[in-house]
Coordinates of N, CA, C and O in Angstrom, one line a residue:
X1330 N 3.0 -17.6 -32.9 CA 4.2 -17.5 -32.2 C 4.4 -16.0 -31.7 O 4.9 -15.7 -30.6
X1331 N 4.1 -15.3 -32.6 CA 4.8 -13.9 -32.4 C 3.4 -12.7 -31.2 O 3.7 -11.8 -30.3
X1332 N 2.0 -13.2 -31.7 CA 1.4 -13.4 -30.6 C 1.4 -14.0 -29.2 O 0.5 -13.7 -28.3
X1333 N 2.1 -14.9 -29.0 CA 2.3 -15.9 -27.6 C 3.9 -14.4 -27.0 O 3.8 -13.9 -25.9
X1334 N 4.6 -14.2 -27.5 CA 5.6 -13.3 -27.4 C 4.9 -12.0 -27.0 O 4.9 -11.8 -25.8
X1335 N 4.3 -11.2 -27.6 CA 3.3 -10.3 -26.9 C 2.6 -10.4 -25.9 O 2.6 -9.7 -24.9
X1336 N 1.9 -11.3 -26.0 CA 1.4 -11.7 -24.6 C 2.4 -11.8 -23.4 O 2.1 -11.1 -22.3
X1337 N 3.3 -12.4 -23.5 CA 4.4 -12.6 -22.4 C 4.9 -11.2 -22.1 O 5.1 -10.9 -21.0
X1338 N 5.2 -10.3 -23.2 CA 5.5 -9.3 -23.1 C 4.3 -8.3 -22.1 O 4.5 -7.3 -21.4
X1339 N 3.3 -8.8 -22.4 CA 2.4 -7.8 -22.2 C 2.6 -8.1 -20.4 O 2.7 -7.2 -19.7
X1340 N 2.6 -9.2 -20.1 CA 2.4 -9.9 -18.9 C 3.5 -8.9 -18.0 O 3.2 -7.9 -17.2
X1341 N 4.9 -9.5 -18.4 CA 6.3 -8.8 -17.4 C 5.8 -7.3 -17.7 O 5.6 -6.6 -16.7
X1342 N 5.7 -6.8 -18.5 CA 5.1 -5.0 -18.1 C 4.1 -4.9 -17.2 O 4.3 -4.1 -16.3
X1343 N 3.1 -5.5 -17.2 CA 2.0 -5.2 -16.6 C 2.6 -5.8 -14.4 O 2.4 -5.4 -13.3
X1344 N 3.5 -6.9 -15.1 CA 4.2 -7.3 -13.6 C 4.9 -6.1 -12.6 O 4.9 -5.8 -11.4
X1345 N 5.6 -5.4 -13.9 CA 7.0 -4.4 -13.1 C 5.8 -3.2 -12.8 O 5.6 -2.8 -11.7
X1346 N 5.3 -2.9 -13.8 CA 4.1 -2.1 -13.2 C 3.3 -1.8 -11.5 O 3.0 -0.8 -10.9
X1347 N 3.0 -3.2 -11.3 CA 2.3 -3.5 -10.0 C 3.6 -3.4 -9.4 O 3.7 -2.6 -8.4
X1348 N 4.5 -3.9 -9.9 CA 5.6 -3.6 -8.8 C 6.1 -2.1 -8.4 O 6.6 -1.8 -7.3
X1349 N 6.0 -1.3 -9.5 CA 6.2 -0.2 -8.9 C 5.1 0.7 -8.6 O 5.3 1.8 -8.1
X1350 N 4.0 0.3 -9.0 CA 3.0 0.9 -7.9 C 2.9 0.6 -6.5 O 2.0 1.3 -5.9
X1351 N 3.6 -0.4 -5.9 CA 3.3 -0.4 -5.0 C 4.5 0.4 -3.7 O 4.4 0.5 -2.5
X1352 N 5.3 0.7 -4.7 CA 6.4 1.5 -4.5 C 6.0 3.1 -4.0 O 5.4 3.9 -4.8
X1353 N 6.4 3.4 -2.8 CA 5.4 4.4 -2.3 C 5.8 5.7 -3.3 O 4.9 6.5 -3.3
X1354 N 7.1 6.4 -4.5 CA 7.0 7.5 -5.2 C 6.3 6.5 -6.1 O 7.0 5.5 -6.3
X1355 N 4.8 6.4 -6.7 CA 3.7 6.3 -7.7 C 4.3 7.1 -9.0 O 4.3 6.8 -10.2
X1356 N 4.6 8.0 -8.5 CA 5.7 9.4 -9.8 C 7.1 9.3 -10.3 O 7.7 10.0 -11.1
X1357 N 7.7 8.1 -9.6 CA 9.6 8.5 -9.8 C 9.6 7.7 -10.9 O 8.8 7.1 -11.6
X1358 N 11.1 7.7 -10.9 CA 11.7 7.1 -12.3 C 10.5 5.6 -12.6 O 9.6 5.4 -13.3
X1359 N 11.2 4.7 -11.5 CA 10.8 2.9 -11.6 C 9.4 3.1 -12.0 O 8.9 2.0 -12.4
X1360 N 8.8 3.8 -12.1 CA 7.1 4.4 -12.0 C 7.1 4.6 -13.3 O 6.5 3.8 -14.0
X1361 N 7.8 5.7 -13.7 CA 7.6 5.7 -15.5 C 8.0 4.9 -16.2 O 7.7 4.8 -17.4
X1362 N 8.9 4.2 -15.4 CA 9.7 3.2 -16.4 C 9.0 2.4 -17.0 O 9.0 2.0 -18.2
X1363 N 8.1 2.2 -15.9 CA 6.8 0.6 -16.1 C 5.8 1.3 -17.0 O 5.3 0.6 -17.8
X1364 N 5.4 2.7 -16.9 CA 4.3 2.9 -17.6 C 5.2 3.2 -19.3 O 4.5 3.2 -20.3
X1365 N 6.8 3.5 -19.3 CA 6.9 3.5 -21.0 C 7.0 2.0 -21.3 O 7.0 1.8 -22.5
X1366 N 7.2 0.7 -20.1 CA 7.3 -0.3 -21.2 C 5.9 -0.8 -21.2 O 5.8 -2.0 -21.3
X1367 N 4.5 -0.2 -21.2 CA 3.9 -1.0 -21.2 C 3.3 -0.2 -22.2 O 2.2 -0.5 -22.5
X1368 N 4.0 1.0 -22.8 CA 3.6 2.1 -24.2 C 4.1 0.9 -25.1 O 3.3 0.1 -25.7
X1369 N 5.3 0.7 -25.0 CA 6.0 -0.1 -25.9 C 5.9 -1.8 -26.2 O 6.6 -2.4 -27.0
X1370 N 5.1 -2.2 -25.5 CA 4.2 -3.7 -25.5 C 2.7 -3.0 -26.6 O 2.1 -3.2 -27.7
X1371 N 2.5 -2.0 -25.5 CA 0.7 -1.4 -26.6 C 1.0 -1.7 -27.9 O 0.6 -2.6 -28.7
X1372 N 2.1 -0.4 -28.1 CA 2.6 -0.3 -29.7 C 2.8 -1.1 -30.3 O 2.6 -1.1 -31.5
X1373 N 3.3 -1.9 -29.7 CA 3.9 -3.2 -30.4 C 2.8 -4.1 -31.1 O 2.8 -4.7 -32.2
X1374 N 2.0 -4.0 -30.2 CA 0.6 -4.9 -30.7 C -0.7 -4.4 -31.4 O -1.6 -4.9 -32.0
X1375 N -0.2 -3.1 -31.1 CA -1.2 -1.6 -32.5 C -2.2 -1.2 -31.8 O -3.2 -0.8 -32.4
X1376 N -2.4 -1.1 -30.3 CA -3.0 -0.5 -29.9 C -2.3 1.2 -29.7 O -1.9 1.6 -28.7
X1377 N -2.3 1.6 -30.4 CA -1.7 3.2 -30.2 C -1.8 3.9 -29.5 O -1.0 4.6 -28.8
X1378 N -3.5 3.7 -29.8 CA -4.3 4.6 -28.7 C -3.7 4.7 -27.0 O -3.3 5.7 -26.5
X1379 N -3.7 3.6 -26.5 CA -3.5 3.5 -25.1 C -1.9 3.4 -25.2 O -1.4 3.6 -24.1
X1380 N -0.8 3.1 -26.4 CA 0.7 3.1 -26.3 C 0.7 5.0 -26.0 O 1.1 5.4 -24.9
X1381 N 0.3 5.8 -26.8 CA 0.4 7.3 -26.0 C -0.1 7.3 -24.9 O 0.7 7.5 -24.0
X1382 N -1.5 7.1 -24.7 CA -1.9 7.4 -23.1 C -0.6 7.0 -21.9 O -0.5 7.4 -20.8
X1383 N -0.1 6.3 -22.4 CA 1.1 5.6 -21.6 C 2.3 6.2 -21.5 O 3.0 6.0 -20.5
X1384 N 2.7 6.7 -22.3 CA 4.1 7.0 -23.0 C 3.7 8.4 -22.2 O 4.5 8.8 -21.4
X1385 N 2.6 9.2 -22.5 CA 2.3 10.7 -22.1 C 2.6 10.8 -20.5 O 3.5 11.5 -19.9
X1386 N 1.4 9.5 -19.9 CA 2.1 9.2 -18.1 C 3.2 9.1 -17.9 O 3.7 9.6 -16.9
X1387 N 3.9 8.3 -18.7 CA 5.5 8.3 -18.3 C 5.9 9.6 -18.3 O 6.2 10.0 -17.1
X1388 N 6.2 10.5 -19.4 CA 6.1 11.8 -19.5 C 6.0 12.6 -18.3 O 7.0 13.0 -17.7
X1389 N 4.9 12.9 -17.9 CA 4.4 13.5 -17.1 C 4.8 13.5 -15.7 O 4.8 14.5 -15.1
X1390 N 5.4 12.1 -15.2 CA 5.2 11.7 -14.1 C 6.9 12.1 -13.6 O 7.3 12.5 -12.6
X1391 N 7.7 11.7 -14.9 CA 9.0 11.7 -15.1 C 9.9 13.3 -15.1 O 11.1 13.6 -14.9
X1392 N 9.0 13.8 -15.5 CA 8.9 15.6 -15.6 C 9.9 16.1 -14.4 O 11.0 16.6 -14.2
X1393 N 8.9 15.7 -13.6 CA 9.5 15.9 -12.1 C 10.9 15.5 -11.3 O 11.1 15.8 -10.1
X1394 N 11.5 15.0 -11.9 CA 13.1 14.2 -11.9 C 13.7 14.2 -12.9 O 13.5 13.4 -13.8
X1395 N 14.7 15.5 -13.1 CA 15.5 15.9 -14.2 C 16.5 15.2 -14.3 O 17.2 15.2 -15.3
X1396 N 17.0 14.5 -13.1 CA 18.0 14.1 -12.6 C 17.7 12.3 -14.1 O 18.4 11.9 -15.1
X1397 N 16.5 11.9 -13.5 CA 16.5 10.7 -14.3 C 15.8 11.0 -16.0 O 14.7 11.0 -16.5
X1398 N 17.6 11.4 -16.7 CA 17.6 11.5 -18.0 C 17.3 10.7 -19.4 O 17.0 11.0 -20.6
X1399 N 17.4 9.3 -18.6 CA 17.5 8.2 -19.7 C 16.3 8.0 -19.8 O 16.0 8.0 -21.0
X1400 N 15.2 7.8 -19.1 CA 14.0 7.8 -18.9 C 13.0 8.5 -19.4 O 11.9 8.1 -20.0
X1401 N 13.4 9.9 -18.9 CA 12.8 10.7 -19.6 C 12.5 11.2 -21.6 O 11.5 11.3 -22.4
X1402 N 14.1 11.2 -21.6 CA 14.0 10.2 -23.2 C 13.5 9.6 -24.2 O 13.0 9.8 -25.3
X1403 N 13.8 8.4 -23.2 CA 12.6 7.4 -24.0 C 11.3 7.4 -24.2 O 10.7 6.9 -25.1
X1404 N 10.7 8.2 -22.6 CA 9.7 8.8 -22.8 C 9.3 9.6 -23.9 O 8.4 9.1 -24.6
X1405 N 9.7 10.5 -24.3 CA 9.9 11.4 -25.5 C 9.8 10.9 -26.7 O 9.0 11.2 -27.5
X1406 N 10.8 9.9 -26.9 CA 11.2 10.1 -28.2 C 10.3 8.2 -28.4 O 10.5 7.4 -29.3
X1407 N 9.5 8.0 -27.2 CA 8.9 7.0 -27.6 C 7.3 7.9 -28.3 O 6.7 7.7 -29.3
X1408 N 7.2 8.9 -27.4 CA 5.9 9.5 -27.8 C 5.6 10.0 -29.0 O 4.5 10.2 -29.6
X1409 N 7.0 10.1 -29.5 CA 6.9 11.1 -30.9 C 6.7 10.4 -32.0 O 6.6 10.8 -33.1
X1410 N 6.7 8.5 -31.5 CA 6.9 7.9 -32.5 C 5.7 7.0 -32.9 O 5.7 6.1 -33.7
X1411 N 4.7 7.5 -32.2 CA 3.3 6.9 -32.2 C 2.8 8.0 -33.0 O 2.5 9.2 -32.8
X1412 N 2.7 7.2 -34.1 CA 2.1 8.1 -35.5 C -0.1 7.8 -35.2 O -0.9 8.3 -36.0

């Protein structure tokens, strides 16, 4: 059960993702948003490895828009939490 839930989870991240790549800022908020929930599906499932690779892009990309605070955040304080 709790695997069929990850999966679905994994799916609508990977969905909002495509959706906001196709969004011509590749960099803005909706952009990171998708790349921290799909840190937070990784993590969830113990891939870590790639939950930072993700969590860092968000990071990174989000840098650039001080304006979007909440985001940036979670960015952060999702990265710090991948031991």
């Amino acid at each position: 059960a709790q695997w069929g839930k990850a999966t679905k989870a994994l799916d609508c991240a990977n969905r909002s993702f495509q959706i906001a790549s196709k969004n011509k800022e590749q960099d803005g908020p909706m952009y990171a948003s998708a790349l921290n929930a799909l840190g937070v599906v990784s993590q969830a499932t113990g891939n870590k490895h790639k939950a930072r690779e993700y969590f860092q892009d968000a990071l990174d990309c989000i840098i650039k828009y001080p304006d979007a605070k909440v985001t940036m955040s979670k960015s952060k304080s999702n990265l710090d939490g991948v031991s």
